[in-house]
Coordinates of C-alpha atoms and ligand atoms in Angstrom, one line a residue:
X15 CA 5.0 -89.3 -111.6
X16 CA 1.5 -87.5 -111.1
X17 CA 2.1 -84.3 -109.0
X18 CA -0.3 -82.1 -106.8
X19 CA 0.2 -79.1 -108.4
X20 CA 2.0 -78.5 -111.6
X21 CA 3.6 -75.5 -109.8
X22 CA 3.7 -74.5 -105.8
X23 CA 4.7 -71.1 -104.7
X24 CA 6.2 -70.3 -101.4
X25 CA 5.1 -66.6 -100.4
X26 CA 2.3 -63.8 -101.4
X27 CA 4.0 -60.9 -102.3
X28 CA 5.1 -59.0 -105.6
X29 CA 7.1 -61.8 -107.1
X30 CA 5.4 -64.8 -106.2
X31 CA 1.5 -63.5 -106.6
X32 CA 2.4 -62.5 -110.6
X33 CA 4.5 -65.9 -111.4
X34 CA 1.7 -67.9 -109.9
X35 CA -1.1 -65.9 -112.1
X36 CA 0.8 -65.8 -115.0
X37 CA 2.0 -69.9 -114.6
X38 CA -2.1 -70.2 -114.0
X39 CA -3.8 -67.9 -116.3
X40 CA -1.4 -68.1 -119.5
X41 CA 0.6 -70.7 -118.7
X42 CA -2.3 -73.0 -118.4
X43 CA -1.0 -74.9 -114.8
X44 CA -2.4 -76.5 -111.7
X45 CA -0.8 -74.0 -109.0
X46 CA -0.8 -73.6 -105.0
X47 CA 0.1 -70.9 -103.4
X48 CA 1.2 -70.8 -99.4
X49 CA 1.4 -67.2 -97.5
X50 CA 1.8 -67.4 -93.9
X51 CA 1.2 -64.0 -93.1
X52 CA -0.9 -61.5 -95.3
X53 CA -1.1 -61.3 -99.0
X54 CA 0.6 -58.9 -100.5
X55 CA 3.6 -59.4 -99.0
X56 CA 6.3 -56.4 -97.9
X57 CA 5.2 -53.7 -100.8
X58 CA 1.5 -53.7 -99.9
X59 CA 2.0 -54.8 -96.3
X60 CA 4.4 -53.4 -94.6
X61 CA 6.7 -51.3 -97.2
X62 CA 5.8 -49.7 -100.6
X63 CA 2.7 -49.3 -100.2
X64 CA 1.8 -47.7 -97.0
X65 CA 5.3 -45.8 -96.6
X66 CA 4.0 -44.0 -99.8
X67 CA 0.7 -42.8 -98.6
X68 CA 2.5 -41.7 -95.3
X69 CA 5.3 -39.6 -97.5
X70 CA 1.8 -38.2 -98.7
X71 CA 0.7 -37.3 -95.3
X72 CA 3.9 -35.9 -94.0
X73 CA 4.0 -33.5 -97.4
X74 CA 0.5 -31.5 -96.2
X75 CA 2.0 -29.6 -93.1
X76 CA 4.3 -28.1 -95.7
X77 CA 2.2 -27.8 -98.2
X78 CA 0.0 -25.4 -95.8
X79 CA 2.6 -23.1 -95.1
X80 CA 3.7 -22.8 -98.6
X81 CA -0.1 -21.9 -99.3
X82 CA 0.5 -19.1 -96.4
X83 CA 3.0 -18.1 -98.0
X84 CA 1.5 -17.6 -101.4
X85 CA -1.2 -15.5 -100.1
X86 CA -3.9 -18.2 -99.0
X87 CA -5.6 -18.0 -95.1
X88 CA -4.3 -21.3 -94.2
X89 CA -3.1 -22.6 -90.6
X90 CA -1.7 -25.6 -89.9
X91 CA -3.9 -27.6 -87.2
X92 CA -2.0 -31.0 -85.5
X93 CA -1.9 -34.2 -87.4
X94 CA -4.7 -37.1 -86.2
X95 CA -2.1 -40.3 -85.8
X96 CA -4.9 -42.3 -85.5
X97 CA -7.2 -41.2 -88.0
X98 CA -4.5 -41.2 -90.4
X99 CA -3.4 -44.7 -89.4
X100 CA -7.3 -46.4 -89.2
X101 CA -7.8 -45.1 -93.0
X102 CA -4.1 -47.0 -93.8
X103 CA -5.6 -49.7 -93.0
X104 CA -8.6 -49.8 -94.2
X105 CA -6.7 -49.2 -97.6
X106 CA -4.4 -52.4 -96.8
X107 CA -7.1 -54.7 -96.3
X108 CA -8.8 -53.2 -99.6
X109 CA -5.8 -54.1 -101.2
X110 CA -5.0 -57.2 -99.8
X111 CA -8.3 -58.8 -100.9
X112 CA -7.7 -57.6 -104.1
X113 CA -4.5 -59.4 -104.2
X114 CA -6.3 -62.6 -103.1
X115 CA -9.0 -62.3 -105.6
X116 CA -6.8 -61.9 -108.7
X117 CA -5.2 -65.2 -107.7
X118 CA -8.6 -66.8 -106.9
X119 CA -9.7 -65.9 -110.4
X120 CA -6.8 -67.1 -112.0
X121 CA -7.2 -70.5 -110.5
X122 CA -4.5 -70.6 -107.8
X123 CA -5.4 -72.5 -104.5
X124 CA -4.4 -70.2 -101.9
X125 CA -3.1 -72.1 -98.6
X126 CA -3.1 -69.5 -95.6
X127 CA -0.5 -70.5 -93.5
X128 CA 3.7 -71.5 -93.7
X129 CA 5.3 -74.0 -96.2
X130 CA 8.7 -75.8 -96.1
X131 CA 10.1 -77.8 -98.7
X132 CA 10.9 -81.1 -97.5
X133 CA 12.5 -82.6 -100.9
X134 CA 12.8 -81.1 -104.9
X135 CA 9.4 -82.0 -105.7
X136 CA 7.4 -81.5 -101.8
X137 CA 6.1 -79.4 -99.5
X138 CA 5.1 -79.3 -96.3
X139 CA 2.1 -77.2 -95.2
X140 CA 1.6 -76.0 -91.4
X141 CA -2.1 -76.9 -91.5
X142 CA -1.0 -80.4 -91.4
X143 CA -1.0 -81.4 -95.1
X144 CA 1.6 -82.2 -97.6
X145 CA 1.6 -81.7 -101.2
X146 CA 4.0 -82.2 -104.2
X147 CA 4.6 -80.1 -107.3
X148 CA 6.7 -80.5 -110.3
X149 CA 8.1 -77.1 -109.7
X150 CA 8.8 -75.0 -106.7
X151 CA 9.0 -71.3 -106.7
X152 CA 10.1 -69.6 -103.2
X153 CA 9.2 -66.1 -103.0
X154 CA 9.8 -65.6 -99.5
X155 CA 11.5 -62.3 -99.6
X156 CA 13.3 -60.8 -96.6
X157 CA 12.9 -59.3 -93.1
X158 CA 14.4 -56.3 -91.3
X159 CA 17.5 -57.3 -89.0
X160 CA 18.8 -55.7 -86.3
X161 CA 22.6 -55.2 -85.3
X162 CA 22.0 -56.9 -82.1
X163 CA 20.2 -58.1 -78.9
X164 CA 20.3 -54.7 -77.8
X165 CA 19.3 -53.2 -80.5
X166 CA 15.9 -55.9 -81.1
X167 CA 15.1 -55.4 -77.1
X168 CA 15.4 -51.7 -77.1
X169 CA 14.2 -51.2 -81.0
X170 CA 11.8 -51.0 -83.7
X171 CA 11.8 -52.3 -87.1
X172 CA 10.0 -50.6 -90.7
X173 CA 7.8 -53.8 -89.9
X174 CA 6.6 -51.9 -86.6
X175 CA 6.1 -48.6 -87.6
X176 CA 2.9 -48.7 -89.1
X177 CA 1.6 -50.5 -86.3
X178 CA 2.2 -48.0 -83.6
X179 CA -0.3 -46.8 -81.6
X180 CA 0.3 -43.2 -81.8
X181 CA 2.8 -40.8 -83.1
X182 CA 6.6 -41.1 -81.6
X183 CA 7.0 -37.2 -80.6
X184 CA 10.8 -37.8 -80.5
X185 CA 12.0 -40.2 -82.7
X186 CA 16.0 -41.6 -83.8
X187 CA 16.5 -43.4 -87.0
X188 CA 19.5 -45.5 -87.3
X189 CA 21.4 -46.2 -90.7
X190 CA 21.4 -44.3 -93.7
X191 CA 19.8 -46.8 -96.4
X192 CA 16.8 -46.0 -98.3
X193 CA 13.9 -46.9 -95.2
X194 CA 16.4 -44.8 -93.2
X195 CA 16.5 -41.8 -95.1
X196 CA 12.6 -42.1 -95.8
X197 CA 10.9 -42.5 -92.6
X198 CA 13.6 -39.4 -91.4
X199 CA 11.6 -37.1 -94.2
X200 CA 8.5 -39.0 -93.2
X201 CA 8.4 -38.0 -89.1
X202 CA 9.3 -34.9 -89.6
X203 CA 6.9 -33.8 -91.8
X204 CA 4.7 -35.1 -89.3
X205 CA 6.0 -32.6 -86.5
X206 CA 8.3 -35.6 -84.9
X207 CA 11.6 -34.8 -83.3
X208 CA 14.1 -36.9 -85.6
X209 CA 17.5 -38.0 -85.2
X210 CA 19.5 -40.2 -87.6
X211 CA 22.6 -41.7 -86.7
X212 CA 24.8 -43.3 -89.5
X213 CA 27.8 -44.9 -89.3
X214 CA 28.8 -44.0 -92.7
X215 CA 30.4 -40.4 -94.1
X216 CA 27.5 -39.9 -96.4
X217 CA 23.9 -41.6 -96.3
X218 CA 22.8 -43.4 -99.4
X219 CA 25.6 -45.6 -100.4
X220 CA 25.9 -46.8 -103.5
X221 CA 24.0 -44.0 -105.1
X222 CA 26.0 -40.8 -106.9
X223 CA 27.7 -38.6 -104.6
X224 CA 26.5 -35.3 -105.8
X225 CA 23.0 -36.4 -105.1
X226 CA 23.9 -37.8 -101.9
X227 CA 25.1 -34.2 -100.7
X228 CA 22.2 -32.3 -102.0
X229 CA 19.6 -34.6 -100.1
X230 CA 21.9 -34.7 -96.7
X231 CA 21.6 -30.9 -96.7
X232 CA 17.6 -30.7 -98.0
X233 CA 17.1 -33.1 -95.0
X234 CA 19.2 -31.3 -92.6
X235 CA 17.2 -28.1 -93.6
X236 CA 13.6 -30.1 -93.4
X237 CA 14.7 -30.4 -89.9
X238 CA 16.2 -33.9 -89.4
X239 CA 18.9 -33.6 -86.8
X240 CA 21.1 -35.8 -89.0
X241 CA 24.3 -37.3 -87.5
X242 CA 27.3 -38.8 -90.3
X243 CA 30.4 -40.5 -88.7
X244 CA 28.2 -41.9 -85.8
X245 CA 27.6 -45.5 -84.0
X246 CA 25.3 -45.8 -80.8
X247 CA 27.7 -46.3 -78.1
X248 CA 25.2 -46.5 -75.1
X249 CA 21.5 -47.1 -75.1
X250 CA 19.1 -48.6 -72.3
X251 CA 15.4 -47.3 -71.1
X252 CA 14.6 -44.8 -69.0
X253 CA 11.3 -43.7 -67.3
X254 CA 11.5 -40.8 -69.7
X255 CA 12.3 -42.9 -72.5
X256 CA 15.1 -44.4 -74.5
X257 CA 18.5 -42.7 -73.7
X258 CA 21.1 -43.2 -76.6
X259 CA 24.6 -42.0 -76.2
X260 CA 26.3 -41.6 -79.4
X261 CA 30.1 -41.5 -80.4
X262 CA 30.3 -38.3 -81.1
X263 CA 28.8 -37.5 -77.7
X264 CA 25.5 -36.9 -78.8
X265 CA 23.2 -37.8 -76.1
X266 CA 19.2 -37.7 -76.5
X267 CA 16.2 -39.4 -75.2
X268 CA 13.7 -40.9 -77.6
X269 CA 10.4 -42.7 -77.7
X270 CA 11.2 -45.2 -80.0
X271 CA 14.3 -46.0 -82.2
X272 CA 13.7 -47.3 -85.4
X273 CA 16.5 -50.0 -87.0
X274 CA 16.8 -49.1 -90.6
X275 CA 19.7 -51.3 -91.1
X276 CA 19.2 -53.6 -93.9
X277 CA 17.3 -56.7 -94.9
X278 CA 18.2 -60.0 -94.7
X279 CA 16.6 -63.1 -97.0
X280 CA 13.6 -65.2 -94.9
X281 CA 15.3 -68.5 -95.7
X282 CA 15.8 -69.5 -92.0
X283 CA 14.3 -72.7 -91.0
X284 CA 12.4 -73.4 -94.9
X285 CA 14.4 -76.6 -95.8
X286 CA 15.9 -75.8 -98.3
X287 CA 19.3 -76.7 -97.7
X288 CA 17.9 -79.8 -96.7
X289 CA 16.8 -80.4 -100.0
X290 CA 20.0 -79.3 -101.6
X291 CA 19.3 -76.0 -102.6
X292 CA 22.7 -73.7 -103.1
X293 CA 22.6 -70.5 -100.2
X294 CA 25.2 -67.3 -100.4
X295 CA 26.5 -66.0 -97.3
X296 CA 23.3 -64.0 -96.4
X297 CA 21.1 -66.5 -97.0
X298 CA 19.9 -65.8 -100.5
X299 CA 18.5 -68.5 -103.2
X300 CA 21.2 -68.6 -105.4
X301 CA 19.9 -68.6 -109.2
X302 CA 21.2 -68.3 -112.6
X303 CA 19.2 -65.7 -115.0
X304 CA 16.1 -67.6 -115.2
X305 CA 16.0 -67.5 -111.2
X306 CA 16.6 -71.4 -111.5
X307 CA 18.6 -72.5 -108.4
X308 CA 21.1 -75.5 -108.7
X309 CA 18.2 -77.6 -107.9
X310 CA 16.2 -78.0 -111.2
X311 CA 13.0 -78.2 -110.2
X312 CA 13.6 -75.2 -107.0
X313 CA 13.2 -71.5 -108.7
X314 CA 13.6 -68.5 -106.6
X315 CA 12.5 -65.1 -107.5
X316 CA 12.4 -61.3 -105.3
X317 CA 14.6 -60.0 -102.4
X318 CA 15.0 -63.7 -101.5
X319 CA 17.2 -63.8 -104.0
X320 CA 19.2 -60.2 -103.0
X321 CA 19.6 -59.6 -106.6
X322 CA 17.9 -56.0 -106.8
X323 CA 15.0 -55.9 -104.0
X324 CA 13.1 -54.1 -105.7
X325 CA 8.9 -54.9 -106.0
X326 CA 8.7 -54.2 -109.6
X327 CA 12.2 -56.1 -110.4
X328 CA 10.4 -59.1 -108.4
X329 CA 7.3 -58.9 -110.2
X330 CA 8.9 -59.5 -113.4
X331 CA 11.3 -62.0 -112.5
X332 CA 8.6 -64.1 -111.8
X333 CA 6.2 -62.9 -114.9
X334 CA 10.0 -64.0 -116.7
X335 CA 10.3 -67.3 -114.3
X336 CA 6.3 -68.4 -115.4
X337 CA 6.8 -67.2 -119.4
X338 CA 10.2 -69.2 -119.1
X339 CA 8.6 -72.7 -117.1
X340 CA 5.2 -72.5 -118.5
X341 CA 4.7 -70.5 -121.5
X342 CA 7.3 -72.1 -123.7
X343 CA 8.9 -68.6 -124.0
X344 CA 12.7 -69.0 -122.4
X345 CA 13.5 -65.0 -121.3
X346 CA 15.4 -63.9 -118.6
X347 CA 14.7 -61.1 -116.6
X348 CA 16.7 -57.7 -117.7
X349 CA 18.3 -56.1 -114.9
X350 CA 20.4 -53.9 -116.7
X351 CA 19.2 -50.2 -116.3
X352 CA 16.6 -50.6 -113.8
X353 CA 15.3 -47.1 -112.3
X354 CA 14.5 -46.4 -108.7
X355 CA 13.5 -43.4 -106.7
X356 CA 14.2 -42.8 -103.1
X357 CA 10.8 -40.6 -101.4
X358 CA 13.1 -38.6 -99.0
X359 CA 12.2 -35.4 -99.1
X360 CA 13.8 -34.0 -101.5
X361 CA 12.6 -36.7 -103.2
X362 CA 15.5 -38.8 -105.7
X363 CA 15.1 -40.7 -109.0
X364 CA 18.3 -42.1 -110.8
X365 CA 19.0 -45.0 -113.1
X366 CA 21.9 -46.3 -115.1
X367 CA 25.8 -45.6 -113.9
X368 CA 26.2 -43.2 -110.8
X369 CA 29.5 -40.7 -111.9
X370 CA 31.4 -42.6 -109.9
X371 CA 30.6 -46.2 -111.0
X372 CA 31.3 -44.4 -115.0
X373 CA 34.3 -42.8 -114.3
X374 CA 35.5 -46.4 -113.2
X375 CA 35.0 -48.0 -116.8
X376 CA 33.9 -45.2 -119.8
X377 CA 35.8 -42.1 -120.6
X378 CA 32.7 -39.4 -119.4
X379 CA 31.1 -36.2 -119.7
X380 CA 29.5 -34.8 -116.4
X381 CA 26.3 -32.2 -116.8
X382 CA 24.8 -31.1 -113.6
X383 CA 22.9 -28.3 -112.7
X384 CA 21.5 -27.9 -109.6
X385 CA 19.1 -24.5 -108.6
X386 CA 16.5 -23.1 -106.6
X387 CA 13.1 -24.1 -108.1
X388 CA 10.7 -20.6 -109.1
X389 CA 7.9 -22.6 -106.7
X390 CA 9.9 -22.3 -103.5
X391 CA 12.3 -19.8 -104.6
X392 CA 9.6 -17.3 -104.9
X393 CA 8.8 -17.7 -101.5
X394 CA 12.2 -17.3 -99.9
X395 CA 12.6 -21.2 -99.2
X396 CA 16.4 -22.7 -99.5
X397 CA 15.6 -25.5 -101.3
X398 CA 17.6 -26.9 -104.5
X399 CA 17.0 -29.6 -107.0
X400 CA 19.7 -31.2 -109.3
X401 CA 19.6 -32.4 -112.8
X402 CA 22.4 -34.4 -114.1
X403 CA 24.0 -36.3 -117.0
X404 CA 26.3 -38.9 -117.1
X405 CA 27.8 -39.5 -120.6
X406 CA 29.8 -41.7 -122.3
X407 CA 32.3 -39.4 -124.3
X408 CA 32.6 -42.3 -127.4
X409 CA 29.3 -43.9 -127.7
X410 CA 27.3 -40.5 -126.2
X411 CA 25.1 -42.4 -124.4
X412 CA 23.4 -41.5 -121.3
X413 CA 24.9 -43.9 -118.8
X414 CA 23.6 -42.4 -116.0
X415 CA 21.0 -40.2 -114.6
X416 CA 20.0 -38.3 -111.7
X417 CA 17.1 -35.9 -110.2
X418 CA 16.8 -34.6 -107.0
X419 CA 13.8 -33.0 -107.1
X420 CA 9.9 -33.0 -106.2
X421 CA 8.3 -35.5 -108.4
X422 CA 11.7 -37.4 -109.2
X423 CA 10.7 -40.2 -109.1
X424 CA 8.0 -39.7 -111.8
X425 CA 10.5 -38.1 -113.8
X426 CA 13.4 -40.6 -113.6
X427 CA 10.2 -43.2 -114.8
X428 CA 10.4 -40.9 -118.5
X429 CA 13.5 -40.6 -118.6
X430 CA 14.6 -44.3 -118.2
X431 CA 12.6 -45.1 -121.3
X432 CA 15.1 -43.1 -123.2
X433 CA 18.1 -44.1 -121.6
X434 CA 17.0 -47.8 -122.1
X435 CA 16.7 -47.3 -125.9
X436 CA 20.2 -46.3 -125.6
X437 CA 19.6 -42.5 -125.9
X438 CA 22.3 -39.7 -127.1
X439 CA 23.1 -36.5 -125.4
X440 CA 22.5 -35.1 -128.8
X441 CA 19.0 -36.7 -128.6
X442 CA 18.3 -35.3 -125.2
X443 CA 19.5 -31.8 -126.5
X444 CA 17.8 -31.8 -129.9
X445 CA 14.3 -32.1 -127.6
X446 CA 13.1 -28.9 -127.4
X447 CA 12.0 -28.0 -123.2
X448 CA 8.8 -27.9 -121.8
X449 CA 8.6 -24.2 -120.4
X450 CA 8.4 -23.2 -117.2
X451 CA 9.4 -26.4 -115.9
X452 CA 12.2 -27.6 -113.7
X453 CA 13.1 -30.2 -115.4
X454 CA 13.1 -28.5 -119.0
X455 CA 17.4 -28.5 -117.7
X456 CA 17.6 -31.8 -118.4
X457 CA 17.2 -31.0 -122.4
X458 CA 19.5 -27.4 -122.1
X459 CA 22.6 -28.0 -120.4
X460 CA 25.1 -27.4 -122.7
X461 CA 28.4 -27.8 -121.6
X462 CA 30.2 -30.4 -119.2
X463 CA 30.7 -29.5 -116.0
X464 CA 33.5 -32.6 -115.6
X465 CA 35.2 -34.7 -117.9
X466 CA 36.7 -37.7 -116.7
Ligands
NDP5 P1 20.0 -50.6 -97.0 O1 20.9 -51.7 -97.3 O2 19.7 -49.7 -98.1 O3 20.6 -49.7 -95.8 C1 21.0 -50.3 -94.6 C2 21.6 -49.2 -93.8 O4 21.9 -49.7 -92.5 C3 23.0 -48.8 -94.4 O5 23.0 -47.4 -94.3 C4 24.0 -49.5 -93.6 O6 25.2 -48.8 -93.5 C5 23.3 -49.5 -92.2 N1 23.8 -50.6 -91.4 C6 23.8 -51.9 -91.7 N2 24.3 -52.6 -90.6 C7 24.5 -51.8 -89.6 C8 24.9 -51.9 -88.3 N3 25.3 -53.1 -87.8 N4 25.0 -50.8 -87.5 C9 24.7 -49.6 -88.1 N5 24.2 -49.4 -89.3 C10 24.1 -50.5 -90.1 O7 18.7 -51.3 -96.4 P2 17.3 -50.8 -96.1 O8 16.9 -51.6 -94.9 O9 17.2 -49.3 -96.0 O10 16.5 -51.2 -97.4 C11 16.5 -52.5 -97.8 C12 16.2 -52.6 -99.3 O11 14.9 -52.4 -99.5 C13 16.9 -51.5 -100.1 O12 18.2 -51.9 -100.5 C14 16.0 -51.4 -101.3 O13 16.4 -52.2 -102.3 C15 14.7 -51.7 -100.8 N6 13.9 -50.5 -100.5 C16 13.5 -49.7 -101.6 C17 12.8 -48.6 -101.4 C18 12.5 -47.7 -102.6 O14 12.6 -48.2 -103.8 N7 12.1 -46.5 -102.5 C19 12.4 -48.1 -100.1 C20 12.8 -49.0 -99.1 C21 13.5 -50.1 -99.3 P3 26.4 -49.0 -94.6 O15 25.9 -48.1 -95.8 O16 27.6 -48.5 -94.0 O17 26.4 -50.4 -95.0

């Protein structure tokens, strides 16, 4: 059977963009692509991307006083919302149409506007038409949810901040995830108000506990009025603004309140269990390793998949995905070992085994070190930073890794090359430091602090 398109992918983001200019470039294939909203998806668009350049902005106010402090004339003046916001944009579109121009010159026919998959092999465009291809990719990835009605009325999403129209003054963050814990550091570099509520004892589930500790207190001391333990029992508008009552009695009024409270796959209402396609409780594509769903011909790559949502873990599932379908080179994605960094301020790299995930399975060694840095230590701020090792006492691997620190997550980038070729403790030691640096500690701690 002759098909439209040797390949059709569903959604323009990190994912879907490199499988469908890899598939087209290298792999030699007819491909469509459909995007219903703007290309680029939720990194360039409405996450990576522009949360980045705002940590940037929200560093300079302290940057300025730290210049003060070290003998320069400098004043901090108030921060242009607006001027700050028109230049985000402008950057956006930039790199939007950059997006859309890589595809172009690979050869992909780009279809602006929604797609659903009406069978294995077809799918059906909102402009009307309806094409088939021998293989479907869906690289929809996810959207923001909120707890409730309440909470959708009354709230914002991550998707809404960069849209608002000027600065919130006071503004309450709830969850403690990593948008969370980023826009907190975010607005209050900016000079907003913030107030987190989260439900849990410590924010940042999931990563290592020490870390954890050591960002909840650089938070609280960068000024975030940061609440653990604690659910929104009351909330409703005001002519003032939004009052929220807490459970710990904690009672405030805001201008906005931002939902940080997870991310849900954007599978809703795209046919695809229609067309037989296997869906986990949340909603996810379910896939083996070489993202193929239980439909043959249906792939799935990205936070669609709620595998690690993660852009660059998308972008090479679906360089993996298009090597695998069209390059005659069968490889599934690695996601053993992959490094992240969280930009709260203090900022957070890690990558491999958090201490407690180790202790669970390996017989370990713990180094940690954690210090005030000479650059704010020499002018009287409290700040700390922490370097530590997670080893395995048998093998001495590195298992784990993790910096809490300005510039961690360009240092957790370095170091993850070495822990992913499986290096020692002894190599890490017999690498002589880089001096004065801070994270020279990472080749000179000597003894365990643990042992477990
Ligand atoms: P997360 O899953 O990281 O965090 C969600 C937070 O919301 C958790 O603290 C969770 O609490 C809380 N929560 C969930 N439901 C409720 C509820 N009903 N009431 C109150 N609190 C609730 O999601 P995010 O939205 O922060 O981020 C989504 C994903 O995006 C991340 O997992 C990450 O993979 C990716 N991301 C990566 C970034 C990076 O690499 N720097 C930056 C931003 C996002 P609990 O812990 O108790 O479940």
């Amino acid at each position: 059977m002759a098909f439209d398109y040797d390949l059709f992918v569903i959604g323009g983001g990190s994912g879907g963009v490199r499988a469908a200019r890899i598939a087209a470039s290298e792999g030699g294939a007819k491909v469509g692509l459909a995007e219903e909203s703007r290309m680029g998806g939720t990194c360039v668009i409405r996450g990576c991307v522009p949360k980045k350049l705002m940590v940037f902005a929200s560093g300079y106010r302290q940057t300025i006083a730290d210049a003060g402090s070290y003998g320069w004339d400098a004043s901090v003046g108030a921060f242009d919302w607006g001027r700050f916001t028109g230049r985000l944009h402008t950057e956006l579109d930039r790199l939007e149409q950059i997006y859309r121009e890589n595809l172009l010159k690979a050869g992909v026919e780009i279809h602006d506007c929604r797609a659903t998959v009406a069978d294995p092999h077809t799918v059906v465009l909102a402009d009307g038409k309806t094409v088939t291809a021998k293989h479907i990719l869906i690289a929809v990835g996810g959207h923001p949810v909120f707890p409730d009605d309440r909470s959708r009325a009354l709230g914002i999403s991550s998707n809404d901040i960069f849209h608002l129209e000027e600065r919130p003054a006071r503004l309450m963050i709830i969850g403690g995830g990593y948008i969370a814990c980023e826009f907190a550091g975010i607005f209050t570099g900016l000079g907003t108000e913030v107030t987190q509520l989260y439900r849990g004892a410590q924010i940042l589930r999931g990563f290592d506990e020490e870390a954890r500790g050591l960002i909840a207190e650089g938070m609280r001391d960068h000024g975030v009025d940061l609440h653990l333990g604690t659910t929104i029992v009351e909330m409703e508008e005001r002519p003032t603004g939004i009052y929220v009552k807490a459970s710990n009695g904690h009672e405030c009024t805001v201008d906005k309140v931002l939902f940080a409270t997870g991310r849900d796959p954007n599978t809703k209402g795209l046919g695809l269990e229609e067309a037989g396609v296997q869906l986990g409780r949340r909603g996810e594509v379910i896939v083996d390793a070489y993202s193929q769903s239980n439909i043959p011909s249906i792939y799935a790559v990205g936070d669609v998949t709620d595998r690690i949502a993660l852009t660059p873990v998308a972008i090479r599932e679906g360089h993996a995905f298009a090597d695998t379908v069209f390059g005659g080179n069968k490889r599934a994605m690695d996601h053993d070992l992959v490094a992240s960094a969280v930009f709260t301020q203090p900022e957070y790299g890690s990558v491999g085994m958090t201490e407690e995930e180790a202790r669970e399975t390996h017989r370990i060694e713990v180094y940690c070190t954690s210090f005030r840095p000479m650059r704010t230590a020499f002018i009287g701020r409290p700040d700390r930073v922490l370097f530590k090792l997670v080893v395995d006492q048998e093998s001495r691997k590195v298992l784990g890794c993790h910096i809490v620190a300005d510039g961690a997550g360009e240092l957790i980038q370095v170091a993850a090359v070495a822990i992913k070729m499986g290096a020692t403790k002894e190599d890490f030691d017999r690498t002589v430091a880089v001096h004065p640096t801070i994270s020279e500690e990472l080749v000179t701690m000597r003894t365990p602090i643990r042992t477990a």
